[in-house]
CSV table of C-alpha atoms in Angstrom, one decimal:
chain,number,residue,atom,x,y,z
A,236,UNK,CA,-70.2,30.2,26.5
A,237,UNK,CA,-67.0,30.8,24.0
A,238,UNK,CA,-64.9,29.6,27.0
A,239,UNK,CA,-66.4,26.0,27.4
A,240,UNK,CA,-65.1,24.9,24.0
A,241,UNK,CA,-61.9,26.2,24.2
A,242,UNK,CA,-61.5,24.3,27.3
A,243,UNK,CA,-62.4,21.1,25.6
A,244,UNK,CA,-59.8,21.8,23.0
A,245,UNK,CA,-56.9,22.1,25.3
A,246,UNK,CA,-58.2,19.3,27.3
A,247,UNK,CA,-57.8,17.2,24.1
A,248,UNK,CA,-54.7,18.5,23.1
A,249,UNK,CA,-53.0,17.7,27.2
A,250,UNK,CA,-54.7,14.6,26.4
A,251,UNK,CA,-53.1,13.8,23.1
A,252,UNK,CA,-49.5,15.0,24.4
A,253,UNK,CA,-49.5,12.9,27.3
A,254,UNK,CA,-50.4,10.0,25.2
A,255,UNK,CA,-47.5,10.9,23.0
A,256,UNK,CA,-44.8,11.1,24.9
A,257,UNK,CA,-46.1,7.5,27.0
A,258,UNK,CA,-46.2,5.6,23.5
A,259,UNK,CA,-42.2,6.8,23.0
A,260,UNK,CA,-41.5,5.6,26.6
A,261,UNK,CA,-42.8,2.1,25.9
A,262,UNK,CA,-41.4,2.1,22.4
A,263,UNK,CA,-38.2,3.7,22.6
A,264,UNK,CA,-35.3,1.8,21.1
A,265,UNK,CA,-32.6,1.7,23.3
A,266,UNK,CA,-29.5,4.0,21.2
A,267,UNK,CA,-26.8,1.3,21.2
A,268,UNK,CA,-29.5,-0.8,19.1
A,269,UNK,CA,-30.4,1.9,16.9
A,270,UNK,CA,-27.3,2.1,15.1
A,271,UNK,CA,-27.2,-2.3,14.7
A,272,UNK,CA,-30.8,-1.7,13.3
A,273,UNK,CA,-29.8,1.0,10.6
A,274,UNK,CA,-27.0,-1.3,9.6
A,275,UNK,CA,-28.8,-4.5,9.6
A,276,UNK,CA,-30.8,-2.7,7.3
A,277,UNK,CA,-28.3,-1.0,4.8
A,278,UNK,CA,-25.9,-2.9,4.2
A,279,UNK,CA,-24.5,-0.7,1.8
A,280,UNK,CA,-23.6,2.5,4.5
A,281,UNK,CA,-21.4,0.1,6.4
A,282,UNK,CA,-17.9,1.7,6.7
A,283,UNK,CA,-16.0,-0.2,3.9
A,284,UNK,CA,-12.9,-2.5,5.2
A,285,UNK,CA,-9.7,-1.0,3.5
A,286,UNK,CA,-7.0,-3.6,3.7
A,287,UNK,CA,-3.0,-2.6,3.3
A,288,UNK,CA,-0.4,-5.2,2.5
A,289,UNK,CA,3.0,-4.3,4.0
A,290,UNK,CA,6.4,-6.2,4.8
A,291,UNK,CA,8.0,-6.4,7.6
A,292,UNK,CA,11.9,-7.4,7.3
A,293,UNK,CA,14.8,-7.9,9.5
A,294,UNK,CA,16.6,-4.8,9.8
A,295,UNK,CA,13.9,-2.6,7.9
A,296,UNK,CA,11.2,-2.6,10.5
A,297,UNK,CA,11.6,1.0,11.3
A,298,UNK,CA,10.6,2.1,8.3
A,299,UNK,CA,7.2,-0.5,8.3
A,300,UNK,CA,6.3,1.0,11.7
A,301,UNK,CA,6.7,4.8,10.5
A,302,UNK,CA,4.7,3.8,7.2
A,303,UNK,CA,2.0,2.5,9.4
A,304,UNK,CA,2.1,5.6,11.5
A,305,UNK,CA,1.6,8.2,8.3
A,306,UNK,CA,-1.4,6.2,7.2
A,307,UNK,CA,-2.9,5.8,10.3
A,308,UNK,CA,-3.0,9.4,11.6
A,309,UNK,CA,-3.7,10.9,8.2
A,310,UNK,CA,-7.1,8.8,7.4
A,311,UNK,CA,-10.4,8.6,9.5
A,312,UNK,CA,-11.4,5.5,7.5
A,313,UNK,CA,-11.2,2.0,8.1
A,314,UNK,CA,-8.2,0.2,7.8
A,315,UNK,CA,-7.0,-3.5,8.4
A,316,UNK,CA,-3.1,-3.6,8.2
A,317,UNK,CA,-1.9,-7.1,6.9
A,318,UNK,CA,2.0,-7.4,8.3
A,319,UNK,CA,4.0,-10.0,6.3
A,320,UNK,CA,7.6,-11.4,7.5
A,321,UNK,CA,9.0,-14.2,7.9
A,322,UNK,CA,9.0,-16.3,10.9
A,323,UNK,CA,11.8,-15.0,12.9
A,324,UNK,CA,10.8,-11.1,12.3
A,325,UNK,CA,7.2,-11.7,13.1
A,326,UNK,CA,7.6,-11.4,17.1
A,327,UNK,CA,9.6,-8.2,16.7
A,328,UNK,CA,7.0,-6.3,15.0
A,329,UNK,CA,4.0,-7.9,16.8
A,330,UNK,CA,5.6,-6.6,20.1
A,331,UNK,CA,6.6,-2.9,18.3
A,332,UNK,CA,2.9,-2.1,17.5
A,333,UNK,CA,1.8,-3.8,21.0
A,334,UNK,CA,3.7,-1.6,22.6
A,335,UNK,CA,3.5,1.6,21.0
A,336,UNK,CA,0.9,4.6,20.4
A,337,UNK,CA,-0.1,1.6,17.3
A,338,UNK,CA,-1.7,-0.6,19.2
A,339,UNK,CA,-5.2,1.0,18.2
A,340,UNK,CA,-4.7,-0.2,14.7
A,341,UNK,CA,-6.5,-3.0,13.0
A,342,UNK,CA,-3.8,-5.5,11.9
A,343,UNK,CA,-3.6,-9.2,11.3
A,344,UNK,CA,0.6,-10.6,11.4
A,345,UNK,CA,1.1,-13.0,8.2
A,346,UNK,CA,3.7,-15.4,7.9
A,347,UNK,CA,5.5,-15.3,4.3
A,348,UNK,CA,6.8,-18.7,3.6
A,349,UNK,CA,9.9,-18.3,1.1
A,350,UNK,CA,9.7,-21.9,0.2
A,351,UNK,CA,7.1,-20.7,-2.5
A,352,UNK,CA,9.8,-19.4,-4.4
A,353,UNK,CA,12.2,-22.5,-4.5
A,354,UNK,CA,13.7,-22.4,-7.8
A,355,UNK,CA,12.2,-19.6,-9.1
A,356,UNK,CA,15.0,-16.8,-8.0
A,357,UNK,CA,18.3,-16.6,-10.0
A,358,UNK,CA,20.8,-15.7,-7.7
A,359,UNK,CA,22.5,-12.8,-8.4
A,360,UNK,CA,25.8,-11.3,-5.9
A,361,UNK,CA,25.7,-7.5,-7.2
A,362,UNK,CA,22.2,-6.6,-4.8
A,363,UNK,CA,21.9,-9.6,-2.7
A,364,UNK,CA,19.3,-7.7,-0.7
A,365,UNK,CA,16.7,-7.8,-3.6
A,366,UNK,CA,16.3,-11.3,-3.5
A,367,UNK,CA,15.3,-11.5,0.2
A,368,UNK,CA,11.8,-13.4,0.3
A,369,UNK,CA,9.5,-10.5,0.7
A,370,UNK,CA,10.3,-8.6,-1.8
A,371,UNK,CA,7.8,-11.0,-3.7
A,372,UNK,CA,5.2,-10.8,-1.6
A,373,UNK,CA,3.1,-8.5,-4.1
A,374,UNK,CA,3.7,-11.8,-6.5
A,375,UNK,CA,1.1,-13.5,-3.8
A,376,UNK,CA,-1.4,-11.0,-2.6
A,377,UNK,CA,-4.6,-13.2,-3.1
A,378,UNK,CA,-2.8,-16.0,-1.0
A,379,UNK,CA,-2.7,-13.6,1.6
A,380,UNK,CA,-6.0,-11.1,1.9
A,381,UNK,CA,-8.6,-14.1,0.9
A,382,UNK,CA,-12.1,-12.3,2.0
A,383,UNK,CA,-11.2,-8.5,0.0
A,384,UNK,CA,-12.2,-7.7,-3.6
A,385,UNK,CA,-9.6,-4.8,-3.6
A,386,UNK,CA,-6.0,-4.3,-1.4
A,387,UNK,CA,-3.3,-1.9,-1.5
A,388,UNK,CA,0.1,-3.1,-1.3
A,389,UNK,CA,3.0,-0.8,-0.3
A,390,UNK,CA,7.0,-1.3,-0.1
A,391,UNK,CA,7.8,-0.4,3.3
A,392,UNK,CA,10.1,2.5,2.5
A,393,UNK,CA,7.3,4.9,1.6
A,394,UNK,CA,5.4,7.0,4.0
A,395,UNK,CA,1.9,8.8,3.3
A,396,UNK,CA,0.9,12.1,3.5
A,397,UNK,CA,-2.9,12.1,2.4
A,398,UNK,CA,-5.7,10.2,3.2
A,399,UNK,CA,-5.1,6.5,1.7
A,400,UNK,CA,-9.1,6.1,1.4
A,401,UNK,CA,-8.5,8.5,-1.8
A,402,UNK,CA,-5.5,6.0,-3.1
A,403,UNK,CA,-8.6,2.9,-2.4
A,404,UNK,CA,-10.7,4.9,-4.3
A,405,UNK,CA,-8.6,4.6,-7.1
A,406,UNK,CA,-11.0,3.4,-10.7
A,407,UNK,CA,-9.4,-0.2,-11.9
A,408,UNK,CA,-10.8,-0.3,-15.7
A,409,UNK,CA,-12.6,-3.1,-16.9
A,410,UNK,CA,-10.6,-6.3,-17.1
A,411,UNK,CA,-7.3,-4.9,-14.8
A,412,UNK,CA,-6.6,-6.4,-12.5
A,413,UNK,CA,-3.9,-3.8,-10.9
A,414,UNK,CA,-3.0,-0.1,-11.3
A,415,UNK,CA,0.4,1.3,-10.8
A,416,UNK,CA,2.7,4.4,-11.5
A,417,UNK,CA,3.6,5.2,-14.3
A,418,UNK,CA,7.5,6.3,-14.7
A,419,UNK,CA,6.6,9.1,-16.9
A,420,UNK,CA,4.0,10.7,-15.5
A,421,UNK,CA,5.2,13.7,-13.7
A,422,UNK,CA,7.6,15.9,-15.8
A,423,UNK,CA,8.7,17.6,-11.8
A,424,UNK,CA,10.6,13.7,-11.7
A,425,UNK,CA,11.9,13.6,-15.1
A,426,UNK,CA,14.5,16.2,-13.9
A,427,UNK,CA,15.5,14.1,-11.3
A,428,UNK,CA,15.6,11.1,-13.4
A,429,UNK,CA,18.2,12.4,-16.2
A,430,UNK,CA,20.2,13.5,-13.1
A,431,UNK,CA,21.0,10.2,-11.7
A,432,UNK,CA,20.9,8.2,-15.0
A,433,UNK,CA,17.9,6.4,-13.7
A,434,UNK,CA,16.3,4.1,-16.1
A,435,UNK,CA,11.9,4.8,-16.9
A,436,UNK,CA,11.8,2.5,-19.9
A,437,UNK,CA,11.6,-0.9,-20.0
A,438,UNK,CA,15.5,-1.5,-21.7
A,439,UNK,CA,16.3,-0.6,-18.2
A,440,UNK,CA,15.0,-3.9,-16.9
A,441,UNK,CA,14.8,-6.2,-19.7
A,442,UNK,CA,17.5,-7.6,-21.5
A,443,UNK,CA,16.6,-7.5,-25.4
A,444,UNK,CA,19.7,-9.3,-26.4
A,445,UNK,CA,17.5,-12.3,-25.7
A,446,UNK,CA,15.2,-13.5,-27.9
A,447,UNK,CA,12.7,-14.1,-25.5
A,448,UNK,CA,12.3,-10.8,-24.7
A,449,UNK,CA,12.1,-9.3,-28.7
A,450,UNK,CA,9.7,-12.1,-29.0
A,451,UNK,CA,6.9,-9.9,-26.6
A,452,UNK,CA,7.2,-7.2,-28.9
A,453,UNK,CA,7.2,-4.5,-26.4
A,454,UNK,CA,9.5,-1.5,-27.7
A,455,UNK,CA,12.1,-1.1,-25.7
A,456,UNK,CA,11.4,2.6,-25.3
A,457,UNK,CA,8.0,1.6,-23.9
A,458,UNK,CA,7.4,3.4,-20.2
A,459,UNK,CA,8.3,1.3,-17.2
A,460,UNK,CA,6.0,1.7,-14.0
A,461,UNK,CA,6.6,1.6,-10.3
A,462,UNK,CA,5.2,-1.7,-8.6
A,463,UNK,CA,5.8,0.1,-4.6
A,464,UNK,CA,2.6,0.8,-4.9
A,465,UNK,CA,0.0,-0.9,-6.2
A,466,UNK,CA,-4.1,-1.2,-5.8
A,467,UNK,CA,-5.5,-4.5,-6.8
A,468,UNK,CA,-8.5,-5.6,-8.4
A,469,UNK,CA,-8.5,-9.5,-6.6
A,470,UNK,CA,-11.2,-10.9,-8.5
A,471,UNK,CA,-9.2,-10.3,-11.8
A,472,UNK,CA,-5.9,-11.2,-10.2
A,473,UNK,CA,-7.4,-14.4,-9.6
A,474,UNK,CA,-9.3,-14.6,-12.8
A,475,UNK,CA,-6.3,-14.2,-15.3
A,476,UNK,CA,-4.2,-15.6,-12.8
A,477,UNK,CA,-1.5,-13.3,-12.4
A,478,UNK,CA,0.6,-15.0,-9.6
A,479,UNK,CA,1.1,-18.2,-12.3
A,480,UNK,CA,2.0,-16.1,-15.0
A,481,UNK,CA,4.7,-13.9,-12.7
A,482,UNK,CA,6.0,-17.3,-11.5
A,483,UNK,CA,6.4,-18.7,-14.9
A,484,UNK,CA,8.2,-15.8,-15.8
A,485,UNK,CA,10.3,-15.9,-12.6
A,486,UNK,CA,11.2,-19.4,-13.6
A,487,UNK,CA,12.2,-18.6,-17.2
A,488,UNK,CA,14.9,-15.7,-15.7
A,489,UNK,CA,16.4,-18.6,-13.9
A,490,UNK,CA,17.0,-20.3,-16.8
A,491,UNK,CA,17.8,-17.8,-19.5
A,492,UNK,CA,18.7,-15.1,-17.3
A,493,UNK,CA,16.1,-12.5,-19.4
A,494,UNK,CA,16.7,-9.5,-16.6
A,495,UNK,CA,19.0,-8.9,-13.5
A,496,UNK,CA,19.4,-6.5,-10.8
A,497,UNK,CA,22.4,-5.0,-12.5
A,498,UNK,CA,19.6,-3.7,-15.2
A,499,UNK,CA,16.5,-1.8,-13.3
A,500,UNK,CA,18.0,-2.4,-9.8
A,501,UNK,CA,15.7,-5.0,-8.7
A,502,UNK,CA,14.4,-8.1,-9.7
A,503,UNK,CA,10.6,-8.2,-8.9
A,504,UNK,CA,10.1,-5.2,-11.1
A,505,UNK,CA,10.9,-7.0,-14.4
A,506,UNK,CA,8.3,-9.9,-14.5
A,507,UNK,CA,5.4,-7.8,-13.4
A,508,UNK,CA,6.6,-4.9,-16.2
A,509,UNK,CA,6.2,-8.4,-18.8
A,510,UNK,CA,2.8,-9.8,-17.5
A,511,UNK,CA,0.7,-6.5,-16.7
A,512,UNK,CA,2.3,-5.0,-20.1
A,513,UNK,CA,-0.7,-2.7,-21.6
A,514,UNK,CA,-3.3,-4.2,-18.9
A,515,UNK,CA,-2.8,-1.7,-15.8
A,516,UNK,CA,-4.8,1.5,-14.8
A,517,UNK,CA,-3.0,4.4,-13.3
A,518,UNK,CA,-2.4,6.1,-9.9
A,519,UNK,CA,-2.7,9.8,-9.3
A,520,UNK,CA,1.1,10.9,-10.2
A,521,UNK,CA,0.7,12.7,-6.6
A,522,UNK,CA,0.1,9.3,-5.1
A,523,UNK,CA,3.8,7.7,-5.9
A,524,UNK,CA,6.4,10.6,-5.3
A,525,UNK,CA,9.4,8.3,-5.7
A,526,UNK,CA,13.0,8.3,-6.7
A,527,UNK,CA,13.7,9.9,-3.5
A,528,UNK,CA,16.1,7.1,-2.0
A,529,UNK,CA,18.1,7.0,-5.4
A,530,UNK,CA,20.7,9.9,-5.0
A,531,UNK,CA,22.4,10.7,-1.5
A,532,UNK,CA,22.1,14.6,-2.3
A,533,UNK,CA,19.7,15.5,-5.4
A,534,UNK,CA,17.0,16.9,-3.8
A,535,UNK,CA,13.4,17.6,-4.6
A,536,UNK,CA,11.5,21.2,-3.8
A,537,UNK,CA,9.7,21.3,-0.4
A,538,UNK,CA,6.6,22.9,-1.8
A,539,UNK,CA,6.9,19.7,-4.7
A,540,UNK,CA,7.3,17.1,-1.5
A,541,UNK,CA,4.4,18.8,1.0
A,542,UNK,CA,1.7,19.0,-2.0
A,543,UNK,CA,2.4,15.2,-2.4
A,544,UNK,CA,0.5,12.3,-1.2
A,545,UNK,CA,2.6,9.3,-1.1
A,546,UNK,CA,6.3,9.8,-0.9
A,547,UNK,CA,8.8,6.3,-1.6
A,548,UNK,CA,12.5,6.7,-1.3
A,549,UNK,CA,13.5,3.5,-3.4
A,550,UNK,CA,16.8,3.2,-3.9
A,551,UNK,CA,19.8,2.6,-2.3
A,552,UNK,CA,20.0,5.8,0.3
A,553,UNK,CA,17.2,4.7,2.8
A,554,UNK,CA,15.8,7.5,5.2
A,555,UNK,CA,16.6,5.7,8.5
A,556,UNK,CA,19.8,5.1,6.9
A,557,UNK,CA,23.1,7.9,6.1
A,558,UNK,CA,23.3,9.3,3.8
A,559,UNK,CA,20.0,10.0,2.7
A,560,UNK,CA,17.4,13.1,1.9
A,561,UNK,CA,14.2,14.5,3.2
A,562,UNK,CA,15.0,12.5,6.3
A,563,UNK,CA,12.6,14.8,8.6
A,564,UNK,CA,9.7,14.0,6.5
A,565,UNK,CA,10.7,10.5,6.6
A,566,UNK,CA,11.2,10.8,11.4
A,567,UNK,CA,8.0,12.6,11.6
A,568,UNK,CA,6.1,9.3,11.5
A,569,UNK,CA,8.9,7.0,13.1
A,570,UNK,CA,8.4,5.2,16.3
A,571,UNK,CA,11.4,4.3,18.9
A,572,UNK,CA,11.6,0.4,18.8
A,573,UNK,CA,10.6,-0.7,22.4
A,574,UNK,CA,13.1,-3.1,22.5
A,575,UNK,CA,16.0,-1.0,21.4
A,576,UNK,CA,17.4,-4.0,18.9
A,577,UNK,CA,16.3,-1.1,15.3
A,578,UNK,CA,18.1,2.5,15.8
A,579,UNK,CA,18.5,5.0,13.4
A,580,UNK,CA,21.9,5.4,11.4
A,581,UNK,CA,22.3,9.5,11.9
A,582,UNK,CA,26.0,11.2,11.3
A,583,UNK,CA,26.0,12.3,15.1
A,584,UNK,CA,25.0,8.9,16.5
């Protein structure tokens, strides 16, 4: 009689366990709408969009496509590549991604249009190549990445060695609207800087023989910083409108000629050192390894170069250029041109 009950229980329990697995038959969410529910849902574990601004001029694409390639194969995140150049380079590098191991990226092709500048550049014969258009695309970034609340920007003669989700992930305080590198933030570069006479302070772009530049009362020993790189808060840019204010100031070099290339080297350095004057954040000294394009032959320390994130050869002595340094850091992460028209300048070739 002990048996009869026992029975009864495992009766219920076959019972139960049938029932079971029918109700997850006729219930059972298919897996490719599982993952639409969770996100419907949670808005917030979405993979965030990370967008990068980039230029993409005549005679320089190499060195966007190889930038490209070092972020791309060194982050798992989500990035959407926003190309700028002007109309007559845009078909070049549309077809150079299209046909290339980068034509998995995300990327949208802008048109720059250097009428926007009209009157606003003083021309200037010692470095005609730093007045080209898109050298003042940073001035414009809102114009050009409408739907973000934060954007990288990056010269195109930089490549990037860690993940550029941890350079996105860069804190903005309160009320900045960008941050940037400062020129005196890595003693391993100050070395490097003495050797080549290379200006960090803002005397080196500013001209304070002019009394419109004593009248911002910025000491002229005051720390320059390195706009290559910059992460961007858009809302504030917006808010304090900062492409007005570098435009005014663009427009007040044409007339009193307050800086010049023969100064800092370049002439979209000096308004943006005026208008984000002691209202910037920093990046990671690691992030913005630079200086390496300024000196044919001063070198800086492998271990120094593989520990760093970011590396930025501004300057004259480009990497797909000779002469030049660290050029094998620079040709691990450049692409061959499918059309043939960009080849590297190399002492053998």
């Amino acid at each position: 009689c002990l048996f009869f009950p026992v029975n009864q229980i495992l009766l219920l329990l076959l019972l139960l366990t049938v029932c079971a697995i029918l109700y997850n038959k006729v219930h059972q969410v298919p897996s490719a709408l599982k993952n639409e529910a969770v996100d419907l849902e949670s808005p917030e574990e979405m993979e965030e969009e990370i967008p990068v601004v980039i230029c993409a001029a005549a005679g320089r694409m190499g060195a966007t496509v190889a930038a490209i390639s070092s972020i791309y194969s060194n982050t798992e995140a989500n990035v959407l590549f926003y190309i700028v150049g002007l109309k007559t380079t845009i078909p070049h590098i549309r077809k150079w991604i299209e046909n290339s191991k980068l034509k998995e990226i995300k990327f949208k092709v802008v048109e720059f249009n250097p009428m926007v500048l009209k009157g606003k550049i003083r021309q200037d014969a010692s470095r005609p190549e730093l007045l080209q258009p898109l050298n003042f695309v940073r001035f414009y970034l809102p114009l050009l990445t409408q739907k973000h609340e934060k954007v990288i920007y990056l010269d195109d003669d930089i490549i990037v060695q860690g993940d550029i989700q941890e350079l996105y992930d860069t804190k903005l305080a309160p009320g900045h609207a960008a941050a940037f590198s400062d020129d005196c933030d890595l003693p391993s570069t100050h070395e490097m800087v003495r050797s080549v006479g290379m200006q960090n302070t803002y005397m080196g772009f500013l001209d304070y023989r002019k009394q419109a530049i004593r009248d911002l009362g910025i000491s002229p020993s005051t720390c320059s910083f390195n706009p290559g790189v910059i992460v961007a808060n858009m809302t504030e840019w917006k808010h304090q409108r900062i492409t007005k204010q570098l435009e005014k100031w663009m427009q007040r070099n044409v007339e009193e000629n307050l800086y010049s290339s023969t100064l800092g080297g370049g002439v979209a350095t000096s308004p943006m050192l005026i208008v984000f004057h002691g209202k910037y954040s920093a990046i990671n000294p690691m992030w913005h390894i630079r200086h390496l394009g300024w000196s044919p032959d001063t070198r800086y320390s492998e271990h120094f170069l593989q520990e760093a994130k970011l590396l930025h050869w501004n300057g004259r002595y480009k990497p797909w250029d000779y002469p030049s340094v660290h050029t094998d850091l620079w040709e691990n992460w450049f692409i061959p041109d499918p059309s043939g028209k960009f080849k590297l300048t190399r002492p053998d070739s």
